[in-house]
mmCIF file of C-alpha atoms (C1' of nucleotides) in Angstrom:
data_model
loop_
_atom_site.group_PDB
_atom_site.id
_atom_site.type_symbol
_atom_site.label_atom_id
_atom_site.label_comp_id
_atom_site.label_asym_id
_atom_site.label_seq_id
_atom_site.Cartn_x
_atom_site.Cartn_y
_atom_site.Cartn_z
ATOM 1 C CA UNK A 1 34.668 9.318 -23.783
ATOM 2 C CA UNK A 2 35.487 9.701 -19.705
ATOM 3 C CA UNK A 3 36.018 13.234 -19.161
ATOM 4 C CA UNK A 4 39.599 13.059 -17.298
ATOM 5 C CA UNK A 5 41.259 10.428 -18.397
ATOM 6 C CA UNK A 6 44.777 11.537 -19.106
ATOM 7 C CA UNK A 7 47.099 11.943 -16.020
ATOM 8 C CA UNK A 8 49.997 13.903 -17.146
ATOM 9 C CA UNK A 9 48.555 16.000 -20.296
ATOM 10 C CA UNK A 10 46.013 18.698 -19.154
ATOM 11 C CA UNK A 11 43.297 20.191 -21.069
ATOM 12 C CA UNK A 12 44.630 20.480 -24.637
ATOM 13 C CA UNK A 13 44.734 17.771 -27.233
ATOM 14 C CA UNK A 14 42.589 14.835 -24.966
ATOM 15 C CA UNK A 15 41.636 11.566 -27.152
ATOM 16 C CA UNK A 16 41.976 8.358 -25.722
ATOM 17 C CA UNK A 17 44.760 7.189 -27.364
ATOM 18 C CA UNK A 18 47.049 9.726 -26.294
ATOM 19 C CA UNK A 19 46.015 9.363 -22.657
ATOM 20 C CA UNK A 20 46.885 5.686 -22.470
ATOM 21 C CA UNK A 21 49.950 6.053 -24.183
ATOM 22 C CA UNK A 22 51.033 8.729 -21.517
ATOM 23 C CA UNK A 23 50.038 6.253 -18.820
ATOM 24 C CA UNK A 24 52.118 4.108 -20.143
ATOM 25 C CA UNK A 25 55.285 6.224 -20.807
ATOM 26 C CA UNK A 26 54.607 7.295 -17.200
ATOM 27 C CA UNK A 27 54.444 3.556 -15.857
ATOM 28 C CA UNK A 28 57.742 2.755 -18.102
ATOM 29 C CA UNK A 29 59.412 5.636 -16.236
ATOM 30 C CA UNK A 30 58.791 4.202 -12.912
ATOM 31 C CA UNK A 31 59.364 0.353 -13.841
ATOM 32 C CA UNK A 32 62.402 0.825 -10.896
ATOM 33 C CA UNK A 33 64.931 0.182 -12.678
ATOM 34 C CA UNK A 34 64.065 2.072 -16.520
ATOM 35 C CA UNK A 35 65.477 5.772 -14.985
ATOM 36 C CA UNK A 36 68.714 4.163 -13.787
ATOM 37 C CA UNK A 37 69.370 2.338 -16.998
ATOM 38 C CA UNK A 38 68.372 5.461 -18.954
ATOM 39 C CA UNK A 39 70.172 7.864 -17.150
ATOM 40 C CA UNK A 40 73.624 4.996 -17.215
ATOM 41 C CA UNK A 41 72.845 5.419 -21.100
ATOM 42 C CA UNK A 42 72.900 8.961 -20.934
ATOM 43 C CA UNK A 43 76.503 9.873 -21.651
ATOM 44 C CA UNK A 44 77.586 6.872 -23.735
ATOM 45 C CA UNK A 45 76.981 3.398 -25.419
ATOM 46 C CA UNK A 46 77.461 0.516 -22.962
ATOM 47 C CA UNK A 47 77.766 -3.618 -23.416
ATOM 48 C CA UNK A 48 75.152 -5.804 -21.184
ATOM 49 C CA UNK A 49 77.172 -6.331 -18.966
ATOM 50 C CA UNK A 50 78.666 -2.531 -18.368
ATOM 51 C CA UNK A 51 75.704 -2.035 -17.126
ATOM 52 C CA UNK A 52 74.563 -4.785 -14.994
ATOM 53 C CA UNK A 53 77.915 -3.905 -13.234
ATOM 54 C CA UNK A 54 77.136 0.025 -13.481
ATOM 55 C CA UNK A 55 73.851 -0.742 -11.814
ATOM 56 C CA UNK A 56 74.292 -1.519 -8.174
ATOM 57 C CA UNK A 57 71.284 -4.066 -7.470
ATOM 58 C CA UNK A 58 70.213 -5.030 -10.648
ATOM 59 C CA UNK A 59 69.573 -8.600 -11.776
ATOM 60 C CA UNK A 60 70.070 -10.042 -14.554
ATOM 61 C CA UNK A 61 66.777 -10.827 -15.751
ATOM 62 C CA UNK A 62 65.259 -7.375 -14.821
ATOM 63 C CA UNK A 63 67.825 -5.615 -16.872
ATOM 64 C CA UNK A 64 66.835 -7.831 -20.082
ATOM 65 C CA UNK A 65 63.312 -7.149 -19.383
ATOM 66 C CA UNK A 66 63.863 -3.502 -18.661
ATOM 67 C CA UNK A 67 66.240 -2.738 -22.129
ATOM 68 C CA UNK A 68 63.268 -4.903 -24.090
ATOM 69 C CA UNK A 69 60.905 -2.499 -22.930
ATOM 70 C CA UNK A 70 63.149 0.682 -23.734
ATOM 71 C CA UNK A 71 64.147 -1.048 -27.194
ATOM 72 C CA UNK A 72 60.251 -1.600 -27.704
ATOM 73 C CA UNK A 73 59.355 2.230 -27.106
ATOM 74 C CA UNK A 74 61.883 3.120 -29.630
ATOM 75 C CA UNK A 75 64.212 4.418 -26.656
ATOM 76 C CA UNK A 76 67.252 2.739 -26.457
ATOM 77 C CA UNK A 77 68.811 0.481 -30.046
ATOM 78 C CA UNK A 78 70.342 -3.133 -29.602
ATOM 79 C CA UNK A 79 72.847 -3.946 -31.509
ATOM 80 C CA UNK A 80 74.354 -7.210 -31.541
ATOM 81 C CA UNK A 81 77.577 -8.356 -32.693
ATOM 82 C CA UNK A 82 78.288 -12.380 -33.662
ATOM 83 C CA UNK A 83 81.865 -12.968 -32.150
ATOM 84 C CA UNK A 84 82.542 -15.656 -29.160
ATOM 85 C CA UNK A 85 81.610 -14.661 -26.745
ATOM 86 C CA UNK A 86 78.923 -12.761 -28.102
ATOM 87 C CA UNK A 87 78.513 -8.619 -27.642
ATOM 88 C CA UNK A 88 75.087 -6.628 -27.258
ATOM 89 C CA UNK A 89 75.626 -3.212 -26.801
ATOM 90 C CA UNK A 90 72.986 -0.769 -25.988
ATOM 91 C CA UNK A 91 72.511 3.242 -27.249
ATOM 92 C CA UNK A 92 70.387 5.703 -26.066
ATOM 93 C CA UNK A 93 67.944 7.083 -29.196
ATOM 94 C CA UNK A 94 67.267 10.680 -29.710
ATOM 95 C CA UNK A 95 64.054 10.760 -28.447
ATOM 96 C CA UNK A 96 64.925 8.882 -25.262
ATOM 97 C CA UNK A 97 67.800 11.089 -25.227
ATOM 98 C CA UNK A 98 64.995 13.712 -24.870
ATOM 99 C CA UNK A 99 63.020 12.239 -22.363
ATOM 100 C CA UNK A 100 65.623 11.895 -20.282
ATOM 101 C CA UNK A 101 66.166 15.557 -20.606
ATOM 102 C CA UNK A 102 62.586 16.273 -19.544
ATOM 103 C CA UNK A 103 63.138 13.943 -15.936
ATOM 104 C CA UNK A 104 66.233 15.696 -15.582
ATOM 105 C CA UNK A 105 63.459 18.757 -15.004
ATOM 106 C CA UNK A 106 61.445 16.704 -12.685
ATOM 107 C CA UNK A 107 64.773 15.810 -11.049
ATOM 108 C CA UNK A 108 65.232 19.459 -10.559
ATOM 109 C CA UNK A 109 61.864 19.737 -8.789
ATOM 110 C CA UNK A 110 63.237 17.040 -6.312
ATOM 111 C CA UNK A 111 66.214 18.647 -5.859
ATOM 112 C CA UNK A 112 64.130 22.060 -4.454
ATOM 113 C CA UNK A 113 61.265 20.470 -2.626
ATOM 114 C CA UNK A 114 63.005 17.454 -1.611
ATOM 115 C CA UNK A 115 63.341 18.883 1.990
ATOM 116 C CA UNK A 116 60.164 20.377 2.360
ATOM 117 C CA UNK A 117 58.731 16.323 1.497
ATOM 118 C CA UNK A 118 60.796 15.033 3.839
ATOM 119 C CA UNK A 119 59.721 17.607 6.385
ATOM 120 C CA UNK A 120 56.034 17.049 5.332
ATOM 121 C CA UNK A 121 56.333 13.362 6.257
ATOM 122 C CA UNK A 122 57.951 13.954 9.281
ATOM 123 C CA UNK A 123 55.023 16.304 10.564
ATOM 124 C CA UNK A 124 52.599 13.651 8.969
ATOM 125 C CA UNK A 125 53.909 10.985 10.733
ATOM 126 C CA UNK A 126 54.326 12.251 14.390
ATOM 127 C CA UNK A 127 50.439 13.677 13.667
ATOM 128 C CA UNK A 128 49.232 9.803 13.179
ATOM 129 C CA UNK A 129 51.482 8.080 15.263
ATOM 130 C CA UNK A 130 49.852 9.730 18.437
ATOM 131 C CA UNK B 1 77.994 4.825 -1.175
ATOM 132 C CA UNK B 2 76.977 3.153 -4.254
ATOM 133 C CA UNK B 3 77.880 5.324 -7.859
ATOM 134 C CA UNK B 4 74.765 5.335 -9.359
ATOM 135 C CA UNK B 5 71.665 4.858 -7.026
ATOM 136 C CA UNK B 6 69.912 7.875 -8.466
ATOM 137 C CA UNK B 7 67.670 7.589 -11.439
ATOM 138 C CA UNK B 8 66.307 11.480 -11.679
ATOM 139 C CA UNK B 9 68.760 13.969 -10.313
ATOM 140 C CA UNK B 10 71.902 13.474 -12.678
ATOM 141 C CA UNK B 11 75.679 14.203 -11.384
ATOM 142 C CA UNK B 12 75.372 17.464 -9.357
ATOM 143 C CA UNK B 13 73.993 16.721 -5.634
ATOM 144 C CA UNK B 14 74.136 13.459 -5.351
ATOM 145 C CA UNK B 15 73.611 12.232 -1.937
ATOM 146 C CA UNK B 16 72.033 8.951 -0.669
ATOM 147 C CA UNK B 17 69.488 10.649 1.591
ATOM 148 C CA UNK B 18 67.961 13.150 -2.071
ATOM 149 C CA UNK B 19 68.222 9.205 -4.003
ATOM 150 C CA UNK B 20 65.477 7.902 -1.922
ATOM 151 C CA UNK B 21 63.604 11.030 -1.726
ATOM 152 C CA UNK B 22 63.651 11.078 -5.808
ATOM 153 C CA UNK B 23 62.901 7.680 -6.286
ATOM 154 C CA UNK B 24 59.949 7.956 -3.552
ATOM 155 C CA UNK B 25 58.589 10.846 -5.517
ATOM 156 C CA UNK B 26 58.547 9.251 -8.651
ATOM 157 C CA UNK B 27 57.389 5.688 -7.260
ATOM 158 C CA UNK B 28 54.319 8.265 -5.920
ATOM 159 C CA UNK B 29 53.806 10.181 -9.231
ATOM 160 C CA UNK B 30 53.308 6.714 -10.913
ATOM 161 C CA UNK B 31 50.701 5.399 -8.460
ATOM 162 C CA UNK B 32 48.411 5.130 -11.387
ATOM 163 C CA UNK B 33 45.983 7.948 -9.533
ATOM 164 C CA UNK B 34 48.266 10.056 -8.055
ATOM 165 C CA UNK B 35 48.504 12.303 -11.258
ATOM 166 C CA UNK B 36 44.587 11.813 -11.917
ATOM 167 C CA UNK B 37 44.157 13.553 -8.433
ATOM 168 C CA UNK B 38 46.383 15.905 -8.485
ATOM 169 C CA UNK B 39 45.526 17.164 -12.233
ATOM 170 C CA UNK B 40 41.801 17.182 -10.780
ATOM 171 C CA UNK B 41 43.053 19.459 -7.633
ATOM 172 C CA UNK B 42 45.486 21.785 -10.034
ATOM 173 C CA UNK B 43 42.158 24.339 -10.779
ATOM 174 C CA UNK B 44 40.187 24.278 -7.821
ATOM 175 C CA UNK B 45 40.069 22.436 -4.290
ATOM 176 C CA UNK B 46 37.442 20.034 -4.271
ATOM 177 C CA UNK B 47 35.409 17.394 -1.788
ATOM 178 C CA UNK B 48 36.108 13.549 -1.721
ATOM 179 C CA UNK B 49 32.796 12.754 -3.579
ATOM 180 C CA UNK B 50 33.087 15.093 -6.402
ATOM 181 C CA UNK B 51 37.094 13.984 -6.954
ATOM 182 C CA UNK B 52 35.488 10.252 -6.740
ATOM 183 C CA UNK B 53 32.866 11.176 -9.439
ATOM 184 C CA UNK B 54 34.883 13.194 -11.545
ATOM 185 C CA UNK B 55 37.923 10.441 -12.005
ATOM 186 C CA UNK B 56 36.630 7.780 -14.191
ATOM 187 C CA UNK B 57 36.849 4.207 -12.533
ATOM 188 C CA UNK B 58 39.137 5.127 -8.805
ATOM 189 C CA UNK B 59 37.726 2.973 -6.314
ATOM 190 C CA UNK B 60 36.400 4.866 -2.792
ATOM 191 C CA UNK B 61 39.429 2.650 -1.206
ATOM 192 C CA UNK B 62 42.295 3.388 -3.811
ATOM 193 C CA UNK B 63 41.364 7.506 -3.717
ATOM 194 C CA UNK B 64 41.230 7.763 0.349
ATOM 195 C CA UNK B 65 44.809 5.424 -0.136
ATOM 196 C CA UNK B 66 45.662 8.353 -2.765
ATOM 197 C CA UNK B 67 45.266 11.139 -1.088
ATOM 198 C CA UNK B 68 46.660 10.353 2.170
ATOM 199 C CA UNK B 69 50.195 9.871 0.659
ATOM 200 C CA UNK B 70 49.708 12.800 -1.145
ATOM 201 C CA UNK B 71 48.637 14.387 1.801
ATOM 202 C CA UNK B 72 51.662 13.269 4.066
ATOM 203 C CA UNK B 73 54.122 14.117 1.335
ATOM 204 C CA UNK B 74 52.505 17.578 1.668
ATOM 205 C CA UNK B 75 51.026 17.965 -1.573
ATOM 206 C CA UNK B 76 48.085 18.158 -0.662
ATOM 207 C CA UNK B 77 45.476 19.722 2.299
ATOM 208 C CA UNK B 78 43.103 18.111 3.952
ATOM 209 C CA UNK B 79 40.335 20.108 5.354
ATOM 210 C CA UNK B 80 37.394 18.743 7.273
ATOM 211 C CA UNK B 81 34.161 20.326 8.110
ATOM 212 C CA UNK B 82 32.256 18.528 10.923
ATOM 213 C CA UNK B 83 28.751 19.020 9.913
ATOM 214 C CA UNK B 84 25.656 16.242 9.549
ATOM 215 C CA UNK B 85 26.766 14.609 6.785
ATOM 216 C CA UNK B 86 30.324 15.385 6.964
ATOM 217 C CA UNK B 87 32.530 17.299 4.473
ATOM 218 C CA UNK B 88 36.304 16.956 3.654
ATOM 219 C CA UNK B 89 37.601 19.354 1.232
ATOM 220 C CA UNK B 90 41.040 18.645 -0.447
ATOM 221 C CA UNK B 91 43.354 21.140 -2.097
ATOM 222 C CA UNK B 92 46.669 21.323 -3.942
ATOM 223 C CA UNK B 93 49.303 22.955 -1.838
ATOM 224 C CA UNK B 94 52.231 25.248 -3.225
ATOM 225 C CA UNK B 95 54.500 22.130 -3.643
ATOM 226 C CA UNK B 96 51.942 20.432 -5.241
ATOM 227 C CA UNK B 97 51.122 22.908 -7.502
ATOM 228 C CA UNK B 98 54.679 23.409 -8.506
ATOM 229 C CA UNK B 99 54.824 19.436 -9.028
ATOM 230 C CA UNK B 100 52.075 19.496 -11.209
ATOM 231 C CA UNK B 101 54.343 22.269 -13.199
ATOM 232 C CA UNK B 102 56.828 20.005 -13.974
ATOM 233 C CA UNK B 103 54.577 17.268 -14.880
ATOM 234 C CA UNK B 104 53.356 19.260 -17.587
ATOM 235 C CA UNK B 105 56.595 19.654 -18.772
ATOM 236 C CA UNK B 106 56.642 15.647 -19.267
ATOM 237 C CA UNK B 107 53.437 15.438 -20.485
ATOM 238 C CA UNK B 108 54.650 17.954 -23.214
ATOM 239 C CA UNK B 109 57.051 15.235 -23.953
ATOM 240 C CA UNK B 110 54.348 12.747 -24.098
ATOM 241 C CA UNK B 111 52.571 15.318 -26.626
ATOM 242 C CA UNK B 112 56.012 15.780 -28.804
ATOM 243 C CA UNK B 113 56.724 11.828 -29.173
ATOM 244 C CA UNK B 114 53.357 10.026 -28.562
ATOM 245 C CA UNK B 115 53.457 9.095 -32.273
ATOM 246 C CA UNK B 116 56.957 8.021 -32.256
ATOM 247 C CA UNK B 117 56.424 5.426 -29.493
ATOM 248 C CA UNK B 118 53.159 4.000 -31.135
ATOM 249 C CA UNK B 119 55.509 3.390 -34.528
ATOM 250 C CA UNK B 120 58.146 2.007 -32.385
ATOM 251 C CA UNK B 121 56.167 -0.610 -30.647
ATOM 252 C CA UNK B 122 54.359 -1.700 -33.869
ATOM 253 C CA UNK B 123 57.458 -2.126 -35.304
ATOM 254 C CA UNK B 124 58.942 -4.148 -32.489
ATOM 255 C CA UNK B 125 55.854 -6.064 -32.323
ATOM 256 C CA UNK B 126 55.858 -6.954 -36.095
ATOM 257 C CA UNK B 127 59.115 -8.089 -35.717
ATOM 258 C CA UNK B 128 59.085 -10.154 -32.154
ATOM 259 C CA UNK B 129 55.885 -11.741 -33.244
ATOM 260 C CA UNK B 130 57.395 -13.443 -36.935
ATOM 261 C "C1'" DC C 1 78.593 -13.414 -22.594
ATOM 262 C "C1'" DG C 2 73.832 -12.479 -22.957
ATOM 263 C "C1'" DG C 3 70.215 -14.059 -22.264
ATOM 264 C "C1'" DG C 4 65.586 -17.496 -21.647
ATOM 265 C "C1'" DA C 5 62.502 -20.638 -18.418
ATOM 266 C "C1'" DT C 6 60.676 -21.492 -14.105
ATOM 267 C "C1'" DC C 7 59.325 -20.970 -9.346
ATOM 268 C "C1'" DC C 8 57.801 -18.003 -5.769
ATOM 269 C "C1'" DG C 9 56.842 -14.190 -2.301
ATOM 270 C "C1'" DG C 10 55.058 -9.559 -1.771
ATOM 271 C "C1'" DC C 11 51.783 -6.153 -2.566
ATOM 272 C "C1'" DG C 12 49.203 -3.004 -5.628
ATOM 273 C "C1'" DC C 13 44.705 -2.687 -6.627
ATOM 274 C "C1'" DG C 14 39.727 -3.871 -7.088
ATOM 275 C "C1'" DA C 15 35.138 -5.581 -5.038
ATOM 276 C "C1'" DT C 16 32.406 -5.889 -1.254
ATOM 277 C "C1'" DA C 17 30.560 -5.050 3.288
ATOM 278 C "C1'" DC C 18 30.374 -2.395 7.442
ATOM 279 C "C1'" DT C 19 30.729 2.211 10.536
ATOM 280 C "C1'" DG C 20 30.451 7.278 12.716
ATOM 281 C "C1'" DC D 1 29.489 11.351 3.278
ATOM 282 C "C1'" DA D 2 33.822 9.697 4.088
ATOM 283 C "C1'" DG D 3 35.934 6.552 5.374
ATOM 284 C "C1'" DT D 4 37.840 1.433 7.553
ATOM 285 C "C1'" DA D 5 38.135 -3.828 7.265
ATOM 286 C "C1'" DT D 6 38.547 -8.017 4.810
ATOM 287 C "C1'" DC D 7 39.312 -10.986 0.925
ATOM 288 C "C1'" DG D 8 41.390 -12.230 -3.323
ATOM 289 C "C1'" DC D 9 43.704 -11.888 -7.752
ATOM 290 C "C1'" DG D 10 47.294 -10.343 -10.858
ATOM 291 C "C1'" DC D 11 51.797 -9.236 -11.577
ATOM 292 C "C1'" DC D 12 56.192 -7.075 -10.556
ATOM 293 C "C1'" DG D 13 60.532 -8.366 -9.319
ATOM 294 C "C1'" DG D 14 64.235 -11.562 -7.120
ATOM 295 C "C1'" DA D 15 66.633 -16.251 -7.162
ATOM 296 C "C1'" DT D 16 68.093 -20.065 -9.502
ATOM 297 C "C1'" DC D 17 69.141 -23.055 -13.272
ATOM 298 C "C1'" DC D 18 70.009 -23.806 -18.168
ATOM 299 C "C1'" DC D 19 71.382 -22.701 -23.092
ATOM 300 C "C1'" DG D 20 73.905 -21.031 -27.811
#
DNA sequence: CGGGATCCGGCGCGATACTG
DNA sequence: CAGTATCGCGCCGGATCCCG
């Protein structure tokens, strides 16, 4: 019954169980590696190891971890196929599909105020250094 | 030089120094308080105590830790008034106004598939847990 | 090939106590 | 009131080894 609880949504349409599930989309977002593997998913369907290779940094294990969690929100499909040596591929849904259209706004905030950050540091940090 | 290092910003623009600004921004969005603060700023500018009372749970330590990085990425203002006992007002600058903008535009998305994610984990759930 | 199991360092974050 | 300092836990994320 907190008053502000929800981060991201604003006055309209605030229960609890909507706020914590925003938290948590937003903390999926940000897992560090969930945009990259989103956005790599973006244009096609792509084997385990397309993108492990795709990704430049990745390991393996946070790649499985990161697609479990995608698969889990209902954002990417697995689909497996039984030949030796085995082949997982991985698909973008339609309604990760459509959150990564909504970063792709947020991406287009960076892109405009990404100097003035920078710039902001900058100033910031010469300020505290002294 | 890597191919894919961004995770927001898609194919147009895509140099190394915007990458790190775009993950930076969205490591800071996801600070778990860093979008609690800022939605708290986005009507009016406001004093440490009354942000500290008004968000439900933030520690004193976690909101000064807040709103200093907001405050050196420039989204924020930090305004002190040296009376007996002393008064810091903060307030939402024009970039971070505009950032909370395109928040809102995610947190629409949030609105739009909230549902959809809750069925989608059940499900995976059900199934994992067999 | 596509993982799972385990070990481990770093640090995000909270609780508490102290200061100007 | 608005911080800073210190301690400690949980857990994210990397490395390494093993398996069907």
């Amino acid at each position: 019954m907190s008053v502000t609880t929800l981060p991201v949504v604003e006055a309209a349409a605030h229960d609890a169980e909507k706020c914590k599930i925003a938290n948590d989309m937003l903390a999926r977002v940000s897992e560090k590696w969930s945009m990259r593997v989103v956005l790599f998913l973006s244009t096609q369907s792509r084997r385990f190891s397309d993108i492990e290779r795709g990704i430049n940094g990745i390991s393996q294990r946070m790649l499985t971890r990161t697609l479990r969690n995608l698969e889990r929100d209902g954002l990417v499909t697995r689909t497996v196929t039984h030949t030796r040596p085995p082949r997982v591929d991985y698909e973008l849904t339609e309604i990760g599909f459509s959150l990564k259209l909504s970063l792709s706004a947020l991406g287009g905030w960076v892109q405009e105020n990404e100097a003035a950050v920078r710039a902001a540091r900058a100033a910031f940090d010469g300020r505290t250094r002294s």
